[in-house]
Tab-separated table of C-alpha atoms in Angstrom:
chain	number	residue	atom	x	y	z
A	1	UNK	CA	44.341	-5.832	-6.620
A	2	UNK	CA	43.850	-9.379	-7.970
A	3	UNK	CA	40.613	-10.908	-8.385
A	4	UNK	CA	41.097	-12.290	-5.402
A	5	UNK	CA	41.004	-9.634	-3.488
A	6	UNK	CA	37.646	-9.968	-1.072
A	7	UNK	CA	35.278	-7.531	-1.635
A	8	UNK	CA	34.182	-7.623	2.015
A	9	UNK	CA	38.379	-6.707	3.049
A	10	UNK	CA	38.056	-4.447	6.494
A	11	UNK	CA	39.042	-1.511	7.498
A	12	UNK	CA	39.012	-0.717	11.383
A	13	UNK	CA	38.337	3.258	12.240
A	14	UNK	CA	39.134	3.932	15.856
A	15	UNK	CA	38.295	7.092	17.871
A	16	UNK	CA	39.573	7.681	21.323
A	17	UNK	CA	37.205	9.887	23.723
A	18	UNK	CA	38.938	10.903	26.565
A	19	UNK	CA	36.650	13.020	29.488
A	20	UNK	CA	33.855	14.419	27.267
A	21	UNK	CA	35.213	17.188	25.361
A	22	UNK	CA	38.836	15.355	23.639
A	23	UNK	CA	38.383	13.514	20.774
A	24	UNK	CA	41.535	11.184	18.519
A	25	UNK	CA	40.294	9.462	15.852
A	26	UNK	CA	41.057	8.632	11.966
A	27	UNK	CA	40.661	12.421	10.756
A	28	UNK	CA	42.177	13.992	13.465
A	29	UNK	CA	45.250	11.268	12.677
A	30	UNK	CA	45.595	11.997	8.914
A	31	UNK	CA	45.199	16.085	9.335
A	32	UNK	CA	48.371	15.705	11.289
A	33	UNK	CA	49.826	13.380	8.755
A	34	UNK	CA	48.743	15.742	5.925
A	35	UNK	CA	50.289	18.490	7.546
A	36	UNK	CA	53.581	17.089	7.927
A	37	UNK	CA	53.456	15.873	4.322
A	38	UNK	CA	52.327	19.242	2.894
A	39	UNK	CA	53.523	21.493	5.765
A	40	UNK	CA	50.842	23.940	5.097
A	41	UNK	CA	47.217	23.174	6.966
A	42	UNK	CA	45.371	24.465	3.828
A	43	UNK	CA	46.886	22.343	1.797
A	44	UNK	CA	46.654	19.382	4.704
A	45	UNK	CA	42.998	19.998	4.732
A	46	UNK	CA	42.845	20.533	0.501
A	47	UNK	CA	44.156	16.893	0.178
A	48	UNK	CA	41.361	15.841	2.722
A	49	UNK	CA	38.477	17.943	0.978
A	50	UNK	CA	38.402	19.485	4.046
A	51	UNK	CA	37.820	22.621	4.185
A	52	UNK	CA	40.296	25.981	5.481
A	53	UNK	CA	37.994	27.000	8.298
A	54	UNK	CA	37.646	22.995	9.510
A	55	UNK	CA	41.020	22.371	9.327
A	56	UNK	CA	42.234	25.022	11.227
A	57	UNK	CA	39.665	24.694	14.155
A	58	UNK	CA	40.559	20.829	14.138
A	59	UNK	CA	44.427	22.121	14.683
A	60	UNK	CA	43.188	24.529	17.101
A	61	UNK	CA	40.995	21.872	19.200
A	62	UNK	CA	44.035	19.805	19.161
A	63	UNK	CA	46.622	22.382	20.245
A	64	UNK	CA	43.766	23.635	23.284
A	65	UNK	CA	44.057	19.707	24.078
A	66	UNK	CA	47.279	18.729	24.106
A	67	UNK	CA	49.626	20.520	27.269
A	68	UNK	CA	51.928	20.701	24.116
A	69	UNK	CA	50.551	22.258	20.740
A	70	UNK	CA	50.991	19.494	17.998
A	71	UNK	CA	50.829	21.836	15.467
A	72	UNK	CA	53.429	24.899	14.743
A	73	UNK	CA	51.803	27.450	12.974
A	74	UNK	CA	51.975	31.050	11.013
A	75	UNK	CA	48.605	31.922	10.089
A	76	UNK	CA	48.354	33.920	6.957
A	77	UNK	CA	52.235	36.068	5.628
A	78	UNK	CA	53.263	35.941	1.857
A	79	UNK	CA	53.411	32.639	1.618
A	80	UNK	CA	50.377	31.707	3.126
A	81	UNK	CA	51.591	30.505	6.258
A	82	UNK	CA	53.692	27.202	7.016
A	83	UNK	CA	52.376	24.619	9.700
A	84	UNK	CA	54.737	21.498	11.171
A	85	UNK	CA	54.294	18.874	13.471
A	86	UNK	CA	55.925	19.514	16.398
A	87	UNK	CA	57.640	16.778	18.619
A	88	UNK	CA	54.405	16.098	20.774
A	89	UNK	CA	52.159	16.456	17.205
A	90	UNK	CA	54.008	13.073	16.071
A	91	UNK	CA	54.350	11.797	19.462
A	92	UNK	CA	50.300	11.769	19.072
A	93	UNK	CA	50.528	10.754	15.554
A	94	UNK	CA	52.899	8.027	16.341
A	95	UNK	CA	50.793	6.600	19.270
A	96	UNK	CA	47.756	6.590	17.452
A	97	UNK	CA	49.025	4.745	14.232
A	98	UNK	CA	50.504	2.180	16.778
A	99	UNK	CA	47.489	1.731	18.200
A	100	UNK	CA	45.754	1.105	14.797
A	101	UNK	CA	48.356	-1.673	14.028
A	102	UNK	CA	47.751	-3.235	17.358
A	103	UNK	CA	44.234	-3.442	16.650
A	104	UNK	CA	44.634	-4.772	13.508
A	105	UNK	CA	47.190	-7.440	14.204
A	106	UNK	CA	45.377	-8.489	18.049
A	107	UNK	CA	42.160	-8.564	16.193
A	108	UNK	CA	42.484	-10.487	13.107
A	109	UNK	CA	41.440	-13.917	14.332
A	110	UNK	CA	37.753	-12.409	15.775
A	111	UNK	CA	37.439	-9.781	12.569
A	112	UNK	CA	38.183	-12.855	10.479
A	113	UNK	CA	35.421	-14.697	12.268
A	114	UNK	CA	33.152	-11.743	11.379
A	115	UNK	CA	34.234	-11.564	7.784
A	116	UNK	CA	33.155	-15.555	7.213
A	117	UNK	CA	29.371	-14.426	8.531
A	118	UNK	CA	29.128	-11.953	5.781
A	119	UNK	CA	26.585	-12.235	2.227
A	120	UNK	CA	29.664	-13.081	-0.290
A	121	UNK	CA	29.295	-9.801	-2.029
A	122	UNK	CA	31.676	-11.022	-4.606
A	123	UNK	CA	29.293	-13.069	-6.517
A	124	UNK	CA	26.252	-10.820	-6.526
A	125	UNK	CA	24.378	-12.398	-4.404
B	1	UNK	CA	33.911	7.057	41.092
B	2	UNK	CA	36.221	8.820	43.235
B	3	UNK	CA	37.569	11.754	43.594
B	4	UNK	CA	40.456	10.175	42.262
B	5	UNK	CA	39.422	9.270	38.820
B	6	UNK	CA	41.234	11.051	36.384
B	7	UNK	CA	38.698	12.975	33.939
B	8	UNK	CA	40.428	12.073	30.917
B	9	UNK	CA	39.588	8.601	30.797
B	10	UNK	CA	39.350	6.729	27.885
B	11	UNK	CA	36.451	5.521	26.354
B	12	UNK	CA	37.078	3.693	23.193
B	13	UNK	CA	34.643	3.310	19.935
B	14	UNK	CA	35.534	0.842	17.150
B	15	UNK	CA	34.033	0.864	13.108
B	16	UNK	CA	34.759	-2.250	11.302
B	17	UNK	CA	34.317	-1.714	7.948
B	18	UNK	CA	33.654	-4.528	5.511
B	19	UNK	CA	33.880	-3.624	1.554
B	20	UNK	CA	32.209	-0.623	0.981
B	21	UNK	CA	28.870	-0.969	2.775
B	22	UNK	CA	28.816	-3.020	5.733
B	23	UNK	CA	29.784	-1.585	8.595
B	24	UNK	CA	29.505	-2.564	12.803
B	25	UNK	CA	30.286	-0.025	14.840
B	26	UNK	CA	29.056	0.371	18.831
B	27	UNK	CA	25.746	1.787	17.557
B	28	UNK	CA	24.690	-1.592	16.051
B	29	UNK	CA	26.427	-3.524	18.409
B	30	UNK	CA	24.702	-1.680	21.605
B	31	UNK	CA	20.991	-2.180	19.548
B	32	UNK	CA	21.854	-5.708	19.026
B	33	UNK	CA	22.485	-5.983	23.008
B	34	UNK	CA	19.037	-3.923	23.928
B	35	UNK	CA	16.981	-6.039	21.539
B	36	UNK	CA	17.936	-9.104	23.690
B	37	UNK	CA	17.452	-7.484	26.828
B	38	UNK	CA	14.461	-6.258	25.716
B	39	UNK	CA	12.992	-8.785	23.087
B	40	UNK	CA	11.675	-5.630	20.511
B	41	UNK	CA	13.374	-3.874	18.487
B	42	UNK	CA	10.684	-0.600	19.304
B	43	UNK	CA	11.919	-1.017	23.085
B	44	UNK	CA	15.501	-1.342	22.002
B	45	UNK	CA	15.523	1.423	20.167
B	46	UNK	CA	13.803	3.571	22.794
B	47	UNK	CA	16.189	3.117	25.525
B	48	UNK	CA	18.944	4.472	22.628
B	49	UNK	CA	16.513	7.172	21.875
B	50	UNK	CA	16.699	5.885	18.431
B	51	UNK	CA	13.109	6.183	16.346
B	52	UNK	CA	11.526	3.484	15.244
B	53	UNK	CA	12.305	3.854	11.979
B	54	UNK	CA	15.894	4.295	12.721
B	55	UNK	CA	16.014	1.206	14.910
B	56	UNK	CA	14.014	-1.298	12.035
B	57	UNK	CA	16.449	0.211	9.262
B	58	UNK	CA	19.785	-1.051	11.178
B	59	UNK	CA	17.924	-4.242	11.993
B	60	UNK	CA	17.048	-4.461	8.137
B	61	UNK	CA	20.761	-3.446	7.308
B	62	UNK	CA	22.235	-6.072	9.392
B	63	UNK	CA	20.000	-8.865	8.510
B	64	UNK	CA	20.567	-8.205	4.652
B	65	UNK	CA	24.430	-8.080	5.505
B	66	UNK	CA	24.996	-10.810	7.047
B	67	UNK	CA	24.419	-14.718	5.519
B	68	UNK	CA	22.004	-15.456	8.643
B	69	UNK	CA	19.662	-12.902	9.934
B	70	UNK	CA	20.718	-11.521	13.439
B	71	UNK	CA	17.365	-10.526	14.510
B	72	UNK	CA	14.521	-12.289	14.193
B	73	UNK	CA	11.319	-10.783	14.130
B	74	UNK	CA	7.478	-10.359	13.933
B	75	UNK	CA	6.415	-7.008	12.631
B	76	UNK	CA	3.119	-5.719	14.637
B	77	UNK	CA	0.733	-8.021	15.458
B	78	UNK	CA	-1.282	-7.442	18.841
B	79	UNK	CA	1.497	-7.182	21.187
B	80	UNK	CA	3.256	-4.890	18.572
B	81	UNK	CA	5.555	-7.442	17.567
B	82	UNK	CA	8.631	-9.410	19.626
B	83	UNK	CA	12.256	-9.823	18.523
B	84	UNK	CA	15.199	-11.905	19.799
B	85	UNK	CA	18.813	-12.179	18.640
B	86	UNK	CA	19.341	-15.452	16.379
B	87	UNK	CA	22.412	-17.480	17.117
B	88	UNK	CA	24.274	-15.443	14.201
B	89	UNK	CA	22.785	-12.003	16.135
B	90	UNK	CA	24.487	-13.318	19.263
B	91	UNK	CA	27.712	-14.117	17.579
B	92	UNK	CA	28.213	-10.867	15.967
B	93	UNK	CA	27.997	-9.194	19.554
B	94	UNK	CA	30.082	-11.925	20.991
B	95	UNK	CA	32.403	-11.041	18.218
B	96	UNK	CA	32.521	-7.360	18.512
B	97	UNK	CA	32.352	-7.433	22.199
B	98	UNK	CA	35.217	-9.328	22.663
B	99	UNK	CA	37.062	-6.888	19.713
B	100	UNK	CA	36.746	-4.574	21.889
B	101	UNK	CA	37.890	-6.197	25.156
B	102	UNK	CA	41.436	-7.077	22.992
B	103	UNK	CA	41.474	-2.817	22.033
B	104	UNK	CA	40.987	-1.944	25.648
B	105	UNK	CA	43.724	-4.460	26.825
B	106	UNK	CA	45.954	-4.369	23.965
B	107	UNK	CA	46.474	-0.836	23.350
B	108	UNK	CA	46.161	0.183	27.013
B	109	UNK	CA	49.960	1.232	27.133
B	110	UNK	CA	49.529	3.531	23.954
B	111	UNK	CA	46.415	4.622	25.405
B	112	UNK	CA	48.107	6.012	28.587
B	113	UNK	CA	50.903	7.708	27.248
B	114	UNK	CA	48.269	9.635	25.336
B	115	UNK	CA	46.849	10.487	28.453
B	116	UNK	CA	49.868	11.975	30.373
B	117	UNK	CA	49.999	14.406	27.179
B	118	UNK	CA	46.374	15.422	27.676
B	119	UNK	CA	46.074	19.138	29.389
B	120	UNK	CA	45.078	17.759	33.059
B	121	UNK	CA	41.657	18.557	32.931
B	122	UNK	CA	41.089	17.761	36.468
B	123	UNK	CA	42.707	21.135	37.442
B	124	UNK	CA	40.657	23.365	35.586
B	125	UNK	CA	43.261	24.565	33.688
């Protein structure tokens, strides 16, 4: 974070549509990551500021989606129920996040090109 | 479109974000491409069913965003005003048009193994 750092710095945010009803994009992406991270799709979606009821119908659009479920579930039990990816869940995680870095890398030259057109928003103006 | 096209297909939509308030995205991008096939921004908007309000806002957005305008403009007037894409206004699109032709090409291999994971939708299962 030097004071060089360019205010106008990108960020790319992808989402995939495939037929009309499926849907991969950056929240989908990080709920999965979240999960994994937390193993628990409560807490996945708490660390989002998501909330319970929209993270579970997220993981439940995705499992309906996928011929695989990406998610491994048990709702509710003492402990509040565990979630993990499962094998396709970071197979679709993985692909995704590839995807991102190919865009990112293939795309530099013309998001430069963009970036030089912007007001310098680092002097005020 | 035959019978033969796969219902998953992938349609792809890109955000750029630049700092924390520009942002170009399909929705500008597609106005942007109206407005010059149109030559108002009223029109363009129309054929997005976008308001009028809605379309002069982005137009206003953009323009303040960028160092050159991207649409220039006469507000009302007896033929309720005409608009045209400025050289910068036609760069931008170039520039995001072609971003996306690198996503579509570039990622095409992640994009189809993401497909052959889909639930074949085709079958109605």
């Amino acid at each position: 974070m030097s004071d060089d750092t360019p205010s106008s710095e990108a960020r790319l945010r992808l989402r995939i549509f495939f037929g009309d009803d499926v849907m991969l994009g950056p929240g989908k992406a990080d709920l999965l990551e979240h999960i994994r991270e937390t193993g628990s799709i409560a807490a996945a979606g708490r660390s989002m500021k998501m909330s319970y009821k929209r993270a579970w119908s997220l993981v439940e659009e995705m499992n309906r989606s996928y011929r695989e479920p990406l998610v491994d579930s048990s709702r509710g039990g003492t402990k509040g129920g565990g979630a993990s990816l499962t094998q396709a869940g970071e197979s679709v995680l993985a692909h995704y996040r590839r995807i991102e870095t190919i865009i990112a890398r293939e795309a530099a030259e013309e998001i430069a090109a963009l970036q030089t057109m912007l007001v310098d928003m680092s002097d005020g103006k």
